[in-house]
PDB file of C-alpha atoms in Angstrom:
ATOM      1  CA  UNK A  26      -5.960   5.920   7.685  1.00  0.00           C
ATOM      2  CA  UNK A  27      -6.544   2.588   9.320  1.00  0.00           C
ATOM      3  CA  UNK A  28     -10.024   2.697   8.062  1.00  0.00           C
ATOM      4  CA  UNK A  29      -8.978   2.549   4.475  1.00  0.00           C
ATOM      5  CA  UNK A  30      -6.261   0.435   4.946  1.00  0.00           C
ATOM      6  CA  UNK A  31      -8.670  -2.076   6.057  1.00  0.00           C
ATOM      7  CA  UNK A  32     -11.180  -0.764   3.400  1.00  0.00           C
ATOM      8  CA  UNK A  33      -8.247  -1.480   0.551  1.00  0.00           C
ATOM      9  CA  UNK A  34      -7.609  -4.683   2.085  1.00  0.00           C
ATOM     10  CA  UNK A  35     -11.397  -5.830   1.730  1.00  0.00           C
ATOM     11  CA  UNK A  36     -11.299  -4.853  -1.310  1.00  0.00           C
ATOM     12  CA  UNK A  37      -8.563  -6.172  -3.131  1.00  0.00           C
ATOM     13  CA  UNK A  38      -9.673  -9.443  -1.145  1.00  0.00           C
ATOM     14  CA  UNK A  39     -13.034  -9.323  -3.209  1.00  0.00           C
ATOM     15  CA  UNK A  40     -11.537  -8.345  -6.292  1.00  0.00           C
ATOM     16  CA  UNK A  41      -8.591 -11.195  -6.385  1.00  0.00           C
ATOM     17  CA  UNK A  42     -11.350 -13.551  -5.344  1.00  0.00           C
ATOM     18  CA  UNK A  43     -13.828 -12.688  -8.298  1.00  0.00           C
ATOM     19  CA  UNK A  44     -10.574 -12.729 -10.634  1.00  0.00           C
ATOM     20  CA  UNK A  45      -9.705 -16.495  -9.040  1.00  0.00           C
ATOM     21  CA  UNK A  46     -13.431 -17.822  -9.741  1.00  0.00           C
ATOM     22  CA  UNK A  47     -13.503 -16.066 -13.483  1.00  0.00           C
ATOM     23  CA  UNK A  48      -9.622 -17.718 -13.799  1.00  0.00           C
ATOM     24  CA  UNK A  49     -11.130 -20.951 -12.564  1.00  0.00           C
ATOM     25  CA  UNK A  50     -14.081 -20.732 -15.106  1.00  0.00           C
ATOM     26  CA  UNK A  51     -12.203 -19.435 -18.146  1.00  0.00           C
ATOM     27  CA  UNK A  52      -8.645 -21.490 -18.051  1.00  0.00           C
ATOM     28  CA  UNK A  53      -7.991 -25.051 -19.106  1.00  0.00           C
ATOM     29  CA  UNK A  54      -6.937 -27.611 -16.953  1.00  0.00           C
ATOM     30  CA  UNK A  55      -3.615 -26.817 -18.183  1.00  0.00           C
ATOM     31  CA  UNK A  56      -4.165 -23.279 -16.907  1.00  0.00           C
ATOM     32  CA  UNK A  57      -3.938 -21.663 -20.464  1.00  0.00           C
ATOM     33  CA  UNK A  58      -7.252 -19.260 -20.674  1.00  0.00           C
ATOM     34  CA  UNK A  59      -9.985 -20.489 -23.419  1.00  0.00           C
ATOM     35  CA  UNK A  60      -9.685 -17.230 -24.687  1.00  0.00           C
ATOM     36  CA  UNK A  61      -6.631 -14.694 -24.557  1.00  0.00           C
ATOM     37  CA  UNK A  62      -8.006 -11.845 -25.459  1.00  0.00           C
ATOM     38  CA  UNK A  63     -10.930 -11.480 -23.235  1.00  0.00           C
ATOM     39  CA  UNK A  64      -9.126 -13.051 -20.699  1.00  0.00           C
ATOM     40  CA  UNK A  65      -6.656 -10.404 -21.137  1.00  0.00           C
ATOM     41  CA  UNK A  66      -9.194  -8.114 -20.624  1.00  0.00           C
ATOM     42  CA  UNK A  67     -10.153  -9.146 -17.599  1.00  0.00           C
ATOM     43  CA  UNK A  68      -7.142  -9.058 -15.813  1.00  0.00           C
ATOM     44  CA  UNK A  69      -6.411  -5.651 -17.194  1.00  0.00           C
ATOM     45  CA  UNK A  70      -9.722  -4.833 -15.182  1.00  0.00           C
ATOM     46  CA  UNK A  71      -8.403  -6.638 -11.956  1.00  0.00           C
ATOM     47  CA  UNK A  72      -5.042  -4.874 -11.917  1.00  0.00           C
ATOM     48  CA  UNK A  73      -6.779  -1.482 -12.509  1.00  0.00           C
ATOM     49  CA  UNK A  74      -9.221  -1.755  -9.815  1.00  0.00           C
ATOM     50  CA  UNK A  75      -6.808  -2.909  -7.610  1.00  0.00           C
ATOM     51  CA  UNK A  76      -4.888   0.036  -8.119  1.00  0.00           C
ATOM     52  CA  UNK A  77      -7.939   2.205  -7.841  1.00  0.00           C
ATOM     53  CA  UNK A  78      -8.859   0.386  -4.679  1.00  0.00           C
ATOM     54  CA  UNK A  79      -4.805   1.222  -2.954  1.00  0.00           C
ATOM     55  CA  UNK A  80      -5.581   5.215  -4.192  1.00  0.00           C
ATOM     56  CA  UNK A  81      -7.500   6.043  -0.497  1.00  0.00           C
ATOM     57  CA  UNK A  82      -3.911   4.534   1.108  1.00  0.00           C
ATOM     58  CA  UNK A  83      -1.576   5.738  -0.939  1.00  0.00           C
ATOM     59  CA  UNK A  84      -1.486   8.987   0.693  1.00  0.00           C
ATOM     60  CA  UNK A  85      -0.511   7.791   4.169  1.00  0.00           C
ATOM     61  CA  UNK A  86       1.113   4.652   3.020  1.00  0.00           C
ATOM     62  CA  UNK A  87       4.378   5.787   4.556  1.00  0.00           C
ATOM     63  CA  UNK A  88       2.801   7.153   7.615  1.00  0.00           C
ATOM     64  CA  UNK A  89       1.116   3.990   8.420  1.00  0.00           C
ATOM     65  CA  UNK A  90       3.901   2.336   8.363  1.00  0.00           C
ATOM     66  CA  UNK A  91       6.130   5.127  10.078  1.00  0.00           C
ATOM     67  CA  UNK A  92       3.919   4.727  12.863  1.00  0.00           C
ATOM     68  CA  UNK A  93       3.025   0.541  13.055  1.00  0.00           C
ATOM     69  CA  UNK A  94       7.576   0.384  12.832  1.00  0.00           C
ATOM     70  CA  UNK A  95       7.518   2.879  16.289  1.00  0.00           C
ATOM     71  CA  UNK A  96       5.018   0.618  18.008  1.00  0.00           C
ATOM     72  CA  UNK A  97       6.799  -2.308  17.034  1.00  0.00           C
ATOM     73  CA  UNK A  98       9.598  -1.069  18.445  1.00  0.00           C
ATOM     74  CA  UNK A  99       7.947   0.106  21.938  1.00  0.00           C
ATOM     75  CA  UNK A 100       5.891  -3.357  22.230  1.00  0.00           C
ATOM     76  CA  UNK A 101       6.805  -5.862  24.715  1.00  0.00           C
ATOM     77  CA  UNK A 102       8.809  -9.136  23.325  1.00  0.00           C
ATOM     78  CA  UNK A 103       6.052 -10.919  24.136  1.00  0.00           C
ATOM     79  CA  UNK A 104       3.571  -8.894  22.193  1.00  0.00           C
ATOM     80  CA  UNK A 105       5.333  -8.916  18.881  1.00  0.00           C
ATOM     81  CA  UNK A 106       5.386 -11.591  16.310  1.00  0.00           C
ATOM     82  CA  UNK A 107       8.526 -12.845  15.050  1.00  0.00           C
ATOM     83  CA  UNK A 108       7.170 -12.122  11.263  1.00  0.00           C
ATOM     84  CA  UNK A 109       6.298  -8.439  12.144  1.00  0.00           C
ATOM     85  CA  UNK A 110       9.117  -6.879  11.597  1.00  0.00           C
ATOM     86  CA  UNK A 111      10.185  -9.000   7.842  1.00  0.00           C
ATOM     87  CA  UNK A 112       6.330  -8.008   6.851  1.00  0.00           C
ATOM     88  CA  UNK A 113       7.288  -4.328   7.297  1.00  0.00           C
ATOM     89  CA  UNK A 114       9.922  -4.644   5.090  1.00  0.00           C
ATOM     90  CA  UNK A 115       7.960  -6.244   2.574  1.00  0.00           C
ATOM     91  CA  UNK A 116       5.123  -3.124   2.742  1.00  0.00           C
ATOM     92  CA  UNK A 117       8.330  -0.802   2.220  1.00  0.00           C
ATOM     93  CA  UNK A 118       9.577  -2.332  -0.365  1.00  0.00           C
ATOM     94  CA  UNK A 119       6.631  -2.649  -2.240  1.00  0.00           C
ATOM     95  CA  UNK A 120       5.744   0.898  -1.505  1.00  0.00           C
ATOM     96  CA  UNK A 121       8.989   2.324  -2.592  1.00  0.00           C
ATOM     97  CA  UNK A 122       8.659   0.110  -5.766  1.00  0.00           C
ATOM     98  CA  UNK A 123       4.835   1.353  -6.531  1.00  0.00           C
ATOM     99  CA  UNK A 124       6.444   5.039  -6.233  1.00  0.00           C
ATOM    100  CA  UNK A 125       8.773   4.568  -8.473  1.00  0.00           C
ATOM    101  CA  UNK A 126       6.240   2.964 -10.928  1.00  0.00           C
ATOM    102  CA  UNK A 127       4.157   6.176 -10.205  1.00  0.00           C
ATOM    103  CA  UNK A 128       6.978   8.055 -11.382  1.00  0.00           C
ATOM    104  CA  UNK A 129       7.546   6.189 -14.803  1.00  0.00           C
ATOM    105  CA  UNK A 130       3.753   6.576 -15.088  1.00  0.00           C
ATOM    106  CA  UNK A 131       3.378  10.104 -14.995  1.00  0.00           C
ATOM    107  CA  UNK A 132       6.475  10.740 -17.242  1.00  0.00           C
ATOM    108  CA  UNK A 133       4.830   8.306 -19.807  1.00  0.00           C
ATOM    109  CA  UNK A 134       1.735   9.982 -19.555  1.00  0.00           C
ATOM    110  CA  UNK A 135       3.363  13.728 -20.307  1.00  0.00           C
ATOM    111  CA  UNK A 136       5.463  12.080 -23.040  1.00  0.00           C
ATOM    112  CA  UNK A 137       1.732  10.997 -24.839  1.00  0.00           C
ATOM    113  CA  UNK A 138       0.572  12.950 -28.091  1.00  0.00           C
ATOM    114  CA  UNK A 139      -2.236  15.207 -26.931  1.00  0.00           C
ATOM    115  CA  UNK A 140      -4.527  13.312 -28.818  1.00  0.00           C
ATOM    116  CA  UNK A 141      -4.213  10.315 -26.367  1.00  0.00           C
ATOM    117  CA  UNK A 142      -6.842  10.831 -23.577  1.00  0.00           C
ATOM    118  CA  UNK A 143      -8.371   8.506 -21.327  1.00  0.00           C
ATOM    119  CA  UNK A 144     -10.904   6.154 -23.327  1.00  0.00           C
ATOM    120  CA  UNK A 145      -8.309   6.149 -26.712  1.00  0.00           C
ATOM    121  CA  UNK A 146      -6.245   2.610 -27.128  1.00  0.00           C
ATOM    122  CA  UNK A 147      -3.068   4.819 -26.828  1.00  0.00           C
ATOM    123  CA  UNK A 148      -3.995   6.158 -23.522  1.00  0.00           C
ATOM    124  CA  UNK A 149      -6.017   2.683 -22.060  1.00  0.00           C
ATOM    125  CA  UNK A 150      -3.012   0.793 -23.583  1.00  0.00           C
ATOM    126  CA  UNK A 151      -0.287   2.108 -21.101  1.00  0.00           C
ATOM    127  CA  UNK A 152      -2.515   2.620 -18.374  1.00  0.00           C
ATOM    128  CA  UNK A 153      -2.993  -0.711 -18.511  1.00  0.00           C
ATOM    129  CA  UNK A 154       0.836  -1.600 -18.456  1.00  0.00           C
ATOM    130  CA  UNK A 155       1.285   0.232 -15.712  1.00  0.00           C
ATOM    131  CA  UNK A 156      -1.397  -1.272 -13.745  1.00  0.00           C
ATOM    132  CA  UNK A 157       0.082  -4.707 -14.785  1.00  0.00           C
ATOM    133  CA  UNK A 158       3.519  -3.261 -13.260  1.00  0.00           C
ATOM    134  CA  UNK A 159       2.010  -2.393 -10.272  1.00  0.00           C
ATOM    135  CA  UNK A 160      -0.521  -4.922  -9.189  1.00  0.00           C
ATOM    136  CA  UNK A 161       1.961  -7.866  -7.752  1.00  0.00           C
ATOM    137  CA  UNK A 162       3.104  -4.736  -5.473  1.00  0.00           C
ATOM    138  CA  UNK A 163      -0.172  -3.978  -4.249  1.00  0.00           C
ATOM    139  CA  UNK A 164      -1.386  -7.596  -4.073  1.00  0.00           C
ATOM    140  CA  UNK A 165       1.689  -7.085  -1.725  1.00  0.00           C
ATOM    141  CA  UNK A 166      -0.445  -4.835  -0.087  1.00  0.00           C
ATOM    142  CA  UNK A 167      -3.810  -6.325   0.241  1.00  0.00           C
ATOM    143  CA  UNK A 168      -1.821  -9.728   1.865  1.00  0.00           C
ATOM    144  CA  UNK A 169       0.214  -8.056   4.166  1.00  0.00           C
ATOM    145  CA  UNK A 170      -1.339  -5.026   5.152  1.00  0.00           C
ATOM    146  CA  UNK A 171      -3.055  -5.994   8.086  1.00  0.00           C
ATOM    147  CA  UNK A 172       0.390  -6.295  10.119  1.00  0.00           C
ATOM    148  CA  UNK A 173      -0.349  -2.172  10.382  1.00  0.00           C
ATOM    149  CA  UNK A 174      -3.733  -2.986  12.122  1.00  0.00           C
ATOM    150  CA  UNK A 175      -1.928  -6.028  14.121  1.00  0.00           C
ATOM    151  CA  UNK A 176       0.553  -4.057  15.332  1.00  0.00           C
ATOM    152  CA  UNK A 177      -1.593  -1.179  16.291  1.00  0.00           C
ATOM    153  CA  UNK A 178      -4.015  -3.329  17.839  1.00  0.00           C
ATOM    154  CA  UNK A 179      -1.185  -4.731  20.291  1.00  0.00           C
ATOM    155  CA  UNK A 180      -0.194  -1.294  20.841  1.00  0.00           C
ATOM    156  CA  UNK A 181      -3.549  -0.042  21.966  1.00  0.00           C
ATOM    157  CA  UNK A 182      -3.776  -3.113  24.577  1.00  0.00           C
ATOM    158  CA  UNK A 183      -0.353  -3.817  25.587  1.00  0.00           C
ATOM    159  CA  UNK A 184       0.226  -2.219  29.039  1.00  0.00           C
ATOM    160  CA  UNK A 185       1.697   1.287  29.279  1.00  0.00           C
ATOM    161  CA  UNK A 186       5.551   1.295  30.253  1.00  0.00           C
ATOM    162  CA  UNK A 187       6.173   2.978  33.560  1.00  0.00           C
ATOM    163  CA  UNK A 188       7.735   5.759  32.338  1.00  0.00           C
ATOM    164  CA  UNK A 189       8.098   8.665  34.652  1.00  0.00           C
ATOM    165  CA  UNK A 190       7.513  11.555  33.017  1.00  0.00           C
ATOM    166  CA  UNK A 191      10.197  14.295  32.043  1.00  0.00           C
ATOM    167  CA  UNK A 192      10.488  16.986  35.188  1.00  0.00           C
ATOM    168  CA  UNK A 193       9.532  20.174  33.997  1.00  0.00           C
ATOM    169  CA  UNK A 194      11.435  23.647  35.121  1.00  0.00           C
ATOM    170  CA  UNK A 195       9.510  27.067  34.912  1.00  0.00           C
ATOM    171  CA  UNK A 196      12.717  29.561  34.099  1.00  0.00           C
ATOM    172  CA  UNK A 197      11.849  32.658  35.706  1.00  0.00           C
ATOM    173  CA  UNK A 198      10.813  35.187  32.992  1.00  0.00           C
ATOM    174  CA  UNK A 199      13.403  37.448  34.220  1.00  0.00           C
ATOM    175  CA  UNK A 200      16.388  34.565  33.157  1.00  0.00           C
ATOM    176  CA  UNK A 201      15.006  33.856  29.641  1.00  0.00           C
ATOM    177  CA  UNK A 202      17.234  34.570  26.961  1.00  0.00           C
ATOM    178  CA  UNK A 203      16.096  38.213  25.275  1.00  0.00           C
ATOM    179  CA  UNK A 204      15.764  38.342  21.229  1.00  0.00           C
ATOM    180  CA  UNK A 205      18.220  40.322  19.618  1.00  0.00           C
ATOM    181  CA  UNK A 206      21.476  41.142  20.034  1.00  0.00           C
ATOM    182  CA  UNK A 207      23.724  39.888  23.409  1.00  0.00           C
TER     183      UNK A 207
END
């Protein structure tokens, strides 16, 4: 899972930087875009590969960060970083937010005549609204993400408490407790 994390992460980095040089290119020095429509366009197509790019986390989105908030909380204070924790919150959020969005989606999508398939304006219209919706949560994502990898990578190096381990007591098969009725 930390594999596409990282691969998401990547990702959204080269997509948000070919979005900043075509931004650059196609805006004003005012910032207003030379054209609106095609500009538009193209930020429909940055939101929606975005989201297509978060797809391979989605999945374990909640166990990643199950697991990088039980590390955090088993590191040494001198291992964690004071941001940590607040950057945790922020994934949460922004993962409870994109679920909900997910939600909306699919009842939009049910609600759609049967005529409006993938590839029709009143299919690629909403799509594209939802993407819009979504992609300041997963631009969320993609900037602080790697606080699951940091945290995991002080896990795997900070040194192991000396815990003992819990005594173990064989109960004589003759004492254990007998299905059924007592």
């Amino acid at each position: 899972m930390l594999r596409h994390l990282d691969g998401f992460v990547g990702d959204s980095k080269k997509i948000l930087d070919a979005w900043d040089a075509y931004s650059d290119e196609h805006t004003g020095l005012d910032g207003w875009p030379y054209d609106d429509h095609a500009y538009g366009v193209r930020k429909s197509q940055r939101d929606a590969d975005t989201a297509a790019a978060f797809e391979t986390v989605r999945a374990g989105a909640r166990y990643l960060l199950a697991t990088a908030e039980i590390q955090l909380a088993h590191l040494p204070a001198h291992a964690v970083r004071s941001h940590w924790g607040w950057q945790l919150g922020v994934l949460r959020d922004a993962l409870d937010r994109l679920d909900e969005l997910h939600g909306e989606w699919v009842q939009t999508r049910e609600s759609l005549p049967a005529a409006a398939r993938s590839g029709t304006p009143a299919f690629d219209d909403v799509l594209a609204e939802h993407h819009a919706e979504c992609w300041s949560y997963l631009d969320t994502w993609a900037t602080h993400g790697d606080v699951v990898r940091d945290i995991n990578s002080a896990a795997r190096h900070a040194p192991t408490p000396s815990v003992p381990s819990p005594t173990v007591t064989a109960v004589p098969a003759s004492n254990r407790a007998k299905p059924g009725r007592r």
